[in-house]
PDB file of C-alpha atoms in Angstrom:
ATOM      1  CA  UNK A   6      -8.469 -11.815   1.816  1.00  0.00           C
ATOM      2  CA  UNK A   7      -6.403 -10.380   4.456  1.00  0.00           C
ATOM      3  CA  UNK A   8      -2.816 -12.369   4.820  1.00  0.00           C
ATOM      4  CA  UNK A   9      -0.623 -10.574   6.601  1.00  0.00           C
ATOM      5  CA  UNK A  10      -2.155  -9.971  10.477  1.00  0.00           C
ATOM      6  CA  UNK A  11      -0.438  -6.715  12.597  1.00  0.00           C
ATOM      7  CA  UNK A  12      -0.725  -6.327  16.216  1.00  0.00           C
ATOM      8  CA  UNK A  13      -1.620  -4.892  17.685  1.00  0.00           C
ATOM      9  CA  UNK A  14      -4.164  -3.087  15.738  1.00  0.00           C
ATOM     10  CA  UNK A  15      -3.808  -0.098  18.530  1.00  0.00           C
ATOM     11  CA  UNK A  16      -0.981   1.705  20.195  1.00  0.00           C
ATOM     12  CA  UNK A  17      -0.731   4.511  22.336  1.00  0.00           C
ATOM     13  CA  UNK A  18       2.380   5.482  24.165  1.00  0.00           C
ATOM     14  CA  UNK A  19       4.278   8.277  25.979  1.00  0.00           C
ATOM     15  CA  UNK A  20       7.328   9.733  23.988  1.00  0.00           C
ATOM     16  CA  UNK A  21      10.757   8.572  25.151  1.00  0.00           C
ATOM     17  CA  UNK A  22       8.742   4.355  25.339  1.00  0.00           C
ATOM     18  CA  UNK A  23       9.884   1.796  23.212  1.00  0.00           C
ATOM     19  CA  UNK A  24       7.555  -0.212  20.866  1.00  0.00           C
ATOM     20  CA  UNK A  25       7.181  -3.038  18.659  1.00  0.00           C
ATOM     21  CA  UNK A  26       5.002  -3.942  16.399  1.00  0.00           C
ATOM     22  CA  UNK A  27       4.070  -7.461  14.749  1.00  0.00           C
ATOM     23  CA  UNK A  28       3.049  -8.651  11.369  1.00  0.00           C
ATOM     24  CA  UNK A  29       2.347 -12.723  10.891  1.00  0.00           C
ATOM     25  CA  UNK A  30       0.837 -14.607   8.191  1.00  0.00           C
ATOM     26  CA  UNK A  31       0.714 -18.294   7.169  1.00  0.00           C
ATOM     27  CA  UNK A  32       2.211 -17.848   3.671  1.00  0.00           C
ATOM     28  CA  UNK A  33       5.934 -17.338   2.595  1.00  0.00           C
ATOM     29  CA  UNK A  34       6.750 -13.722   0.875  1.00  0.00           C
ATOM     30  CA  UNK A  35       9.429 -13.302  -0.823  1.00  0.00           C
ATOM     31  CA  UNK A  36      10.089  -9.972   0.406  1.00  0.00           C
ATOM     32  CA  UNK A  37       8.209  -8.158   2.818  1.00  0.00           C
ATOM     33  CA  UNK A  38       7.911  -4.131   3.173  1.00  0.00           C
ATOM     34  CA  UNK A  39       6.924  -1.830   6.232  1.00  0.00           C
ATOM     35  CA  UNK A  40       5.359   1.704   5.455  1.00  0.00           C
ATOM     36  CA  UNK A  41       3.843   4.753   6.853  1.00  0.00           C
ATOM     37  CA  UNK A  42       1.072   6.201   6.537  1.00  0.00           C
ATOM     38  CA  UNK A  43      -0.476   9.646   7.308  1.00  0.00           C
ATOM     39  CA  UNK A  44      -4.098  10.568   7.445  1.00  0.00           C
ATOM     40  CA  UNK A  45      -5.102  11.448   3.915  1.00  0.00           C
ATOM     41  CA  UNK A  46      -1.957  10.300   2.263  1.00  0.00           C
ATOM     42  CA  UNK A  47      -0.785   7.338   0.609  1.00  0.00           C
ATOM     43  CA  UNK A  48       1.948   5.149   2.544  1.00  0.00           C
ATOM     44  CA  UNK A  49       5.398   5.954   2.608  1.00  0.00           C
ATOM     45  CA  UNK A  50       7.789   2.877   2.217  1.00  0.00           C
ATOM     46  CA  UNK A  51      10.171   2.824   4.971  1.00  0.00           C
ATOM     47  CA  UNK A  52      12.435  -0.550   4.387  1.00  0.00           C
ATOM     48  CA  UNK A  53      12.477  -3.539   2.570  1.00  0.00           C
ATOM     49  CA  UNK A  54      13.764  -7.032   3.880  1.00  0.00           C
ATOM     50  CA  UNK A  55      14.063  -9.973   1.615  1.00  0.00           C
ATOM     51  CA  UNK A  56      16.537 -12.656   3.184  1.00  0.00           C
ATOM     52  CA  UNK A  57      15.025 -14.999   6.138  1.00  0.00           C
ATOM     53  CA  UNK A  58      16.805 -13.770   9.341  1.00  0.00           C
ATOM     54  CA  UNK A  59      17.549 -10.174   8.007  1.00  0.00           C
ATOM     55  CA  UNK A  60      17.244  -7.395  10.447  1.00  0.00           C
ATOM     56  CA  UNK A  61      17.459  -3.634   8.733  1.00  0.00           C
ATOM     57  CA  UNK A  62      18.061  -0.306  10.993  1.00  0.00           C
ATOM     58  CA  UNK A  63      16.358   2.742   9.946  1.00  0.00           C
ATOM     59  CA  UNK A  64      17.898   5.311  13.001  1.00  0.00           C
ATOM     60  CA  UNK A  65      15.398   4.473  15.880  1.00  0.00           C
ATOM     61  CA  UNK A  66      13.674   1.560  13.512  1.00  0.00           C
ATOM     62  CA  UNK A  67      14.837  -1.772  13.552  1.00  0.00           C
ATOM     63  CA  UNK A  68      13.091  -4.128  11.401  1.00  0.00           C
ATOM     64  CA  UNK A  69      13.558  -7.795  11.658  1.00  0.00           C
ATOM     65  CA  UNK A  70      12.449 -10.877   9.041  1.00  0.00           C
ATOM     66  CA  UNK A  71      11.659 -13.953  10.269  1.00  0.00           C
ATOM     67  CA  UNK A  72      13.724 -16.793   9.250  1.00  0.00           C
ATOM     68  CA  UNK A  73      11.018 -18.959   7.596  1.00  0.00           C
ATOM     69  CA  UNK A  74       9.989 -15.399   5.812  1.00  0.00           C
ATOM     70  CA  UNK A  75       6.485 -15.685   7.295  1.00  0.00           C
ATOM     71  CA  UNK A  76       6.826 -12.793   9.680  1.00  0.00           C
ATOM     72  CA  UNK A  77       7.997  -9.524  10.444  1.00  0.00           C
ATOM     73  CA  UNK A  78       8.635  -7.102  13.577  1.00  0.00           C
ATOM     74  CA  UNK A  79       9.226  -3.225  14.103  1.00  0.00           C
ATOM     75  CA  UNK A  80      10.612  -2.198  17.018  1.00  0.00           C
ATOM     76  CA  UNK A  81      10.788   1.915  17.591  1.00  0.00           C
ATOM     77  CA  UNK A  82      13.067   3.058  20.400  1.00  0.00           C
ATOM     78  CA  UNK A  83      12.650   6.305  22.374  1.00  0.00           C
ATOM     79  CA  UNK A  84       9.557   7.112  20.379  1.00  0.00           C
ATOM     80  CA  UNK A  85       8.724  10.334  19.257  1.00  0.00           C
ATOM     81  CA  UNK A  86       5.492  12.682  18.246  1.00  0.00           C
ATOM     82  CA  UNK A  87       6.783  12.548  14.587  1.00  0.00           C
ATOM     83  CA  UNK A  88       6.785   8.823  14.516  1.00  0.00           C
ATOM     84  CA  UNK A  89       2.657   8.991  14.962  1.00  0.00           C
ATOM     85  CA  UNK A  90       1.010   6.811  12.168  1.00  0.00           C
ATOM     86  CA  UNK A  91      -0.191   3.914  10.857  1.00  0.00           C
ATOM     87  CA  UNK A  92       1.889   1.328  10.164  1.00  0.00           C
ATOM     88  CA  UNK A  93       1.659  -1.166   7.688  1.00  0.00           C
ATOM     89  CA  UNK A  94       2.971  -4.302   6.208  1.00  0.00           C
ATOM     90  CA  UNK A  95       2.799  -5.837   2.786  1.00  0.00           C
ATOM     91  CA  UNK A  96       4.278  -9.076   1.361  1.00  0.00           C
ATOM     92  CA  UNK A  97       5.245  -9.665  -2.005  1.00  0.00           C
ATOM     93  CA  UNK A  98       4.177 -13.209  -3.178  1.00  0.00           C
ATOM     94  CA  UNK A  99       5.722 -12.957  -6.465  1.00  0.00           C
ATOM     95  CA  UNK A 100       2.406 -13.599  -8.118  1.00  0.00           C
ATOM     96  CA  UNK A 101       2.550  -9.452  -8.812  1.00  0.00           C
ATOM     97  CA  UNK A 102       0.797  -8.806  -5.904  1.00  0.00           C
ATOM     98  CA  UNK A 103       1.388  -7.297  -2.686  1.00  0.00           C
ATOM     99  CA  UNK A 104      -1.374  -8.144   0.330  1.00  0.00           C
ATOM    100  CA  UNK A 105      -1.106  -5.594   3.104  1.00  0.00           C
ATOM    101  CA  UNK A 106      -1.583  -6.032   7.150  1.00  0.00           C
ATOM    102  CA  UNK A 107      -4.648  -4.571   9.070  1.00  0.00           C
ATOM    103  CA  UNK A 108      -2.418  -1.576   9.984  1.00  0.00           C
ATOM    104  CA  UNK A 109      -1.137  -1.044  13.363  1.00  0.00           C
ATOM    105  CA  UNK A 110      -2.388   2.757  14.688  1.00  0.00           C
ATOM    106  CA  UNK A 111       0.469   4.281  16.651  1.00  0.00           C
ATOM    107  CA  UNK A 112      -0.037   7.190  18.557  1.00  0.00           C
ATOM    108  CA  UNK A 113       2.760   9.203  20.826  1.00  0.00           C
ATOM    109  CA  UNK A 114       2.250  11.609  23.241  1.00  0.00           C
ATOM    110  CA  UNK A 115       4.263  14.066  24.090  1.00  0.00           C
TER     111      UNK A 115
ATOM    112  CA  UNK B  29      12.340  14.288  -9.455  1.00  0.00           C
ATOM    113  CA  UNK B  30       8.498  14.363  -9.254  1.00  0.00           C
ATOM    114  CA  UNK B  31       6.582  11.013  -7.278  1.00  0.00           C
ATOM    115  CA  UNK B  32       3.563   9.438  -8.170  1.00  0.00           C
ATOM    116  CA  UNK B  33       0.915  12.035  -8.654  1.00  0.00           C
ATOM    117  CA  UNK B  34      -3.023  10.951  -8.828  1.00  0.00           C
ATOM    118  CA  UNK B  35      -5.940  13.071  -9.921  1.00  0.00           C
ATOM    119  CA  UNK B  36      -8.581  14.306  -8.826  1.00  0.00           C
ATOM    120  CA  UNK B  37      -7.305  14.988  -5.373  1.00  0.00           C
ATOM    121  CA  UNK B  38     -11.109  14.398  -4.105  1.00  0.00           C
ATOM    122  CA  UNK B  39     -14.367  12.994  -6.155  1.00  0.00           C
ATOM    123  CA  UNK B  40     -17.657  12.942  -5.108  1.00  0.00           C
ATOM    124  CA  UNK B  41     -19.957  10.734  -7.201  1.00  0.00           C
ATOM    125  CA  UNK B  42     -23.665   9.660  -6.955  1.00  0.00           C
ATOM    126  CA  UNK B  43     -24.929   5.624  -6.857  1.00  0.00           C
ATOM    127  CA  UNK B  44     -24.707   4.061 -10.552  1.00  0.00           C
ATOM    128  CA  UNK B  45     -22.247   7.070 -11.828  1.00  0.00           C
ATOM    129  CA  UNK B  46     -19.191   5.861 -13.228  1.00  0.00           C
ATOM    130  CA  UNK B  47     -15.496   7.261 -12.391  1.00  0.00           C
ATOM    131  CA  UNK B  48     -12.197   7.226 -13.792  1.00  0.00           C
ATOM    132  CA  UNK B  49      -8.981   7.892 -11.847  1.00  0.00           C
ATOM    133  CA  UNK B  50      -5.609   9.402 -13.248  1.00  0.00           C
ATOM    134  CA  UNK B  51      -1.964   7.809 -12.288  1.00  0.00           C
ATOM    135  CA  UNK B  52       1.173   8.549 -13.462  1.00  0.00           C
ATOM    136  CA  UNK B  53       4.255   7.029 -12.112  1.00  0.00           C
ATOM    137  CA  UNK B  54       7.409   8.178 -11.195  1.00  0.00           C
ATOM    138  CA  UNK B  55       9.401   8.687 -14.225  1.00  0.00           C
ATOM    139  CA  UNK B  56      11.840   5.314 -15.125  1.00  0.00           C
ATOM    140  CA  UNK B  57       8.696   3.249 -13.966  1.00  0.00           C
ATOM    141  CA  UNK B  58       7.070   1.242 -16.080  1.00  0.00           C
ATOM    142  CA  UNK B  59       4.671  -0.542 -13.419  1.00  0.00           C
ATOM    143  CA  UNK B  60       1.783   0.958 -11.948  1.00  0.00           C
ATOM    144  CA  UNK B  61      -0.608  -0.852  -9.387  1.00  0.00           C
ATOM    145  CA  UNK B  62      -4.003   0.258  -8.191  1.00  0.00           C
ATOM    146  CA  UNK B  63      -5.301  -0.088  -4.538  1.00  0.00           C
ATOM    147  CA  UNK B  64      -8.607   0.573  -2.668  1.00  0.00           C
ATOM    148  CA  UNK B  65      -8.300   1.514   1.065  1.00  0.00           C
ATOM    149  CA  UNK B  66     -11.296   1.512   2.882  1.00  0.00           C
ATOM    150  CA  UNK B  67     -11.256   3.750   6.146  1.00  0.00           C
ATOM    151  CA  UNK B  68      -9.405   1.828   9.051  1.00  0.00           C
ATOM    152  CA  UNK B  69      -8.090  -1.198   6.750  1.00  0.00           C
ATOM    153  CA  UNK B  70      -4.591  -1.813   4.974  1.00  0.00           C
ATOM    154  CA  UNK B  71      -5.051  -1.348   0.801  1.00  0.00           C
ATOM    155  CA  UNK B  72      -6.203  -4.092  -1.088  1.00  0.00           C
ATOM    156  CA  UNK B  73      -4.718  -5.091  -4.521  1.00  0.00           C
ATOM    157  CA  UNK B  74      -6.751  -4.500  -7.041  1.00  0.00           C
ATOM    158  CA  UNK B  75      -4.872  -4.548 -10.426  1.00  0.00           C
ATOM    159  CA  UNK B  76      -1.213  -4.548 -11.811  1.00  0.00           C
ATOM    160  CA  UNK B  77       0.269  -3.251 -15.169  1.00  0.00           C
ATOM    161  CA  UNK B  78       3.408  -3.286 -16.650  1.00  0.00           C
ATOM    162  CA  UNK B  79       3.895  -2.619 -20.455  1.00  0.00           C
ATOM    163  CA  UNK B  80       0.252  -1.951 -21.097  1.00  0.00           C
ATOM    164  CA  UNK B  81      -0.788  -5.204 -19.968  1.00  0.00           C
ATOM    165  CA  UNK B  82      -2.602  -6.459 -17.230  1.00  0.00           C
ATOM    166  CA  UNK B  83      -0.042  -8.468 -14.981  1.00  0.00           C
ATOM    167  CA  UNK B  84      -2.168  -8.874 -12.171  1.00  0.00           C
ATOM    168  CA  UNK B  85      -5.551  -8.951 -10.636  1.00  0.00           C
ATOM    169  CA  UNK B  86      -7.167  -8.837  -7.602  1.00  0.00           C
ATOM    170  CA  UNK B  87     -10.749  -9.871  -6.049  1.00  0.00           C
ATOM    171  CA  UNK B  88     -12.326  -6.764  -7.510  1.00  0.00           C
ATOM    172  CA  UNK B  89     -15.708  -6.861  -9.613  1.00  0.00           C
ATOM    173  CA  UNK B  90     -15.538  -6.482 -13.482  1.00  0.00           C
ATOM    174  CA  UNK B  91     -17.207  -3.198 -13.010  1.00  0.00           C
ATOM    175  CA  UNK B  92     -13.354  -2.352 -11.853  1.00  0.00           C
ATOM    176  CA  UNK B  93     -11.442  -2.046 -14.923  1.00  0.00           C
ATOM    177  CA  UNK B  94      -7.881  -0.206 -15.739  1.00  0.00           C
ATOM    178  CA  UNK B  95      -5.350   0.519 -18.947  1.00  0.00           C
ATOM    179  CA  UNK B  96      -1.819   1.533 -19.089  1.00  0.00           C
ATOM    180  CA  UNK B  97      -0.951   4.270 -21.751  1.00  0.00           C
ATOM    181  CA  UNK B  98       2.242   4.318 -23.618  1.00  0.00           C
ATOM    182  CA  UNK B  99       3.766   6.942 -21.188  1.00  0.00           C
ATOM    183  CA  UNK B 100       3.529   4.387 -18.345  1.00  0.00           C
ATOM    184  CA  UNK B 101       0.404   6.590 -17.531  1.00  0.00           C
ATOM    185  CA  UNK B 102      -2.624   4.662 -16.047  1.00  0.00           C
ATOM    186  CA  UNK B 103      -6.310   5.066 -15.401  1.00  0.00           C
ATOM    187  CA  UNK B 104      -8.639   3.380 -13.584  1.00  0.00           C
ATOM    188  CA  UNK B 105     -12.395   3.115 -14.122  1.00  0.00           C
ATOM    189  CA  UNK B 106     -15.217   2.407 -12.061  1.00  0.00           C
ATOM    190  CA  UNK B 107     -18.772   1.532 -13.732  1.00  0.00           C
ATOM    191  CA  UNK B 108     -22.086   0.993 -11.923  1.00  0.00           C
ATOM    192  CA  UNK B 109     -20.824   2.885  -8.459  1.00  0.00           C
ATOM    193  CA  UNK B 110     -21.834   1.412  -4.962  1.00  0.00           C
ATOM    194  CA  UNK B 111     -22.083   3.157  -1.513  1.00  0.00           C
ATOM    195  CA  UNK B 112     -19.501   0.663  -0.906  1.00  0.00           C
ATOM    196  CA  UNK B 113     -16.618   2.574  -3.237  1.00  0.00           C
ATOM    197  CA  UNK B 114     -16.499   4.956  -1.155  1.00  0.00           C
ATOM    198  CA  UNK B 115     -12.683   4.395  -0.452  1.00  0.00           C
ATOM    199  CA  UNK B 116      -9.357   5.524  -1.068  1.00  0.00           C
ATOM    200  CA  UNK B 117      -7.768   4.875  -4.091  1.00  0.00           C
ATOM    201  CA  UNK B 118      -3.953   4.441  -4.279  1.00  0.00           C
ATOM    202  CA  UNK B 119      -1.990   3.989  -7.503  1.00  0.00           C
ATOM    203  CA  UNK B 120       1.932   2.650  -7.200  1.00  0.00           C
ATOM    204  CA  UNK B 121       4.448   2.346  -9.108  1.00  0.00           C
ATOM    205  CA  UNK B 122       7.435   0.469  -9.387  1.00  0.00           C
ATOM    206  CA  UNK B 123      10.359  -0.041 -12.207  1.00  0.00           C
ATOM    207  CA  UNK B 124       8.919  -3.549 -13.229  1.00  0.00           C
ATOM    208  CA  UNK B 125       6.626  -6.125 -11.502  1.00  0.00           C
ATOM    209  CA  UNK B 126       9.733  -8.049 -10.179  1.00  0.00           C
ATOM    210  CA  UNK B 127      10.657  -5.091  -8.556  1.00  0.00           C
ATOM    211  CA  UNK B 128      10.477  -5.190  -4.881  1.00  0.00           C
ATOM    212  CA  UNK B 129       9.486  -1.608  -3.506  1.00  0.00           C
ATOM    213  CA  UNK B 130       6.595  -0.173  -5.055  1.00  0.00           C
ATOM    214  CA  UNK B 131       6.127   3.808  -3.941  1.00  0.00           C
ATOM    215  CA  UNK B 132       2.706   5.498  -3.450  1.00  0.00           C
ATOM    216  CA  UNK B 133       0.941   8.675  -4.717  1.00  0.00           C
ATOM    217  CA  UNK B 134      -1.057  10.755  -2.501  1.00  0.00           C
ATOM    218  CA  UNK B 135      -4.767   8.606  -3.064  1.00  0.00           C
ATOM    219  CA  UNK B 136      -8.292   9.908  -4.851  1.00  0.00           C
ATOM    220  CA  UNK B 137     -10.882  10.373  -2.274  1.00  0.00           C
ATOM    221  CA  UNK B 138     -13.472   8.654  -3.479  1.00  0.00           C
ATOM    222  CA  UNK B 139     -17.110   9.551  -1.775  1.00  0.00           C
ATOM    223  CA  UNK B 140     -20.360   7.866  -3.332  1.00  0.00           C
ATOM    224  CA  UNK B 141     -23.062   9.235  -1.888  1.00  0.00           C
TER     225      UNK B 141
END
């Protein structure tokens, strides 16, 4: 049972456009992590927020926590080529186990 | 220092074969989690270990079953295969199950044709 629901599922945008990217769910986490992920390779963990309200900067990445700790947003500024790749989102329920979004597919062209 | 490595790399198996996978975590982790990721879809949980013992399980069949070695090593096994296996599978680990950040190895390519 999916949880966590990203949009949007697709994304394709010039380089140099600014993005963001949305992961909801119904439940509380009590931490919540965004990844990347390459075709063929296993996701990459990128940040993790655990306080309601927090908002983490990763260079062009800003991540952001929602205050009741349901929700999540990426936001990529001036996107580039490199920053091609699916995107995901897990929470951590602190039953040991992590659900994951659907994924958001980012593409940028040059 | 090394990450998570998994093995085989790719795996091609026939309907009612059985499989096991190889993890082992990066070193100063004792928790190792297990993941299937079906083409276009985010992973789904399937088990967690910590110590040797199962800590956590996901909606996965009993023909699904793992162990955790003394090395913090892990396997996972795979009895009775379906079409529907065909995945990849993703092993994590992390320095306990409290721990927030888990990190990935590179996935088994699992094909059962």
């Amino acid at each position: 049972t999916q949880l966590l629901e990203q949009s949007p599922q697709f994304l394709s945008i010039q380089e140099g456009e600014n993005l963001t990217v949305y992961c909801n769910s119904s439940s509380v986490f009590s931490s919540l992590q965004w990844y990347r992920q390459e075709p063929g390779e296993g996701p990459v963990l990128l940040v993790t927020v655990v306080t309601g309200g927090e908002v983490k900067k990763l260079k062009r990445l800003t991540f952001q926590f929602g205050d009741a700790r349901k929700d999540s947003s990426l936001h990529i500024t001036a996107a580039q080529p490199g920053d091609t790749g699916l995107y995901l989102c897990a929470g951590d329920d602190t039953g040991n186990q992590f659900y994951f979004g659907t994924g958001t597919s980012l593409t940028v062209i040059p | 220092d090394a990450g998570v490595t998994q093995s085989p790399t790719h795996l091609i198996k026939t309907r009612g074969q059985q499989v096991t996978l190889r993890c082992s975590p990066i070193s100063g982790h004792k928790s190792v989690s297990w993941y299937q990721q079906v083409l276009g879809q985010g992973p789904q949980f399937i088990f967690q270990y910590y110590e040797k013992e199962e800590r956590g399980r996901g909606n996965f069949p009993d023909r699904f079953s793992a162990r955790q070695f003394p090395n913090y090593s892990s396997e996972l096994n795979v009895n009775a295969l379906l079409l529907g296996d065909s995945a990849l599978y993703l092993c994590a680990s992390s320095r306990s199950p409290s721990s927030y950040e888990q990190y990935f190895g590179p996935g088994t390519r699992l094909t059962v044709t």
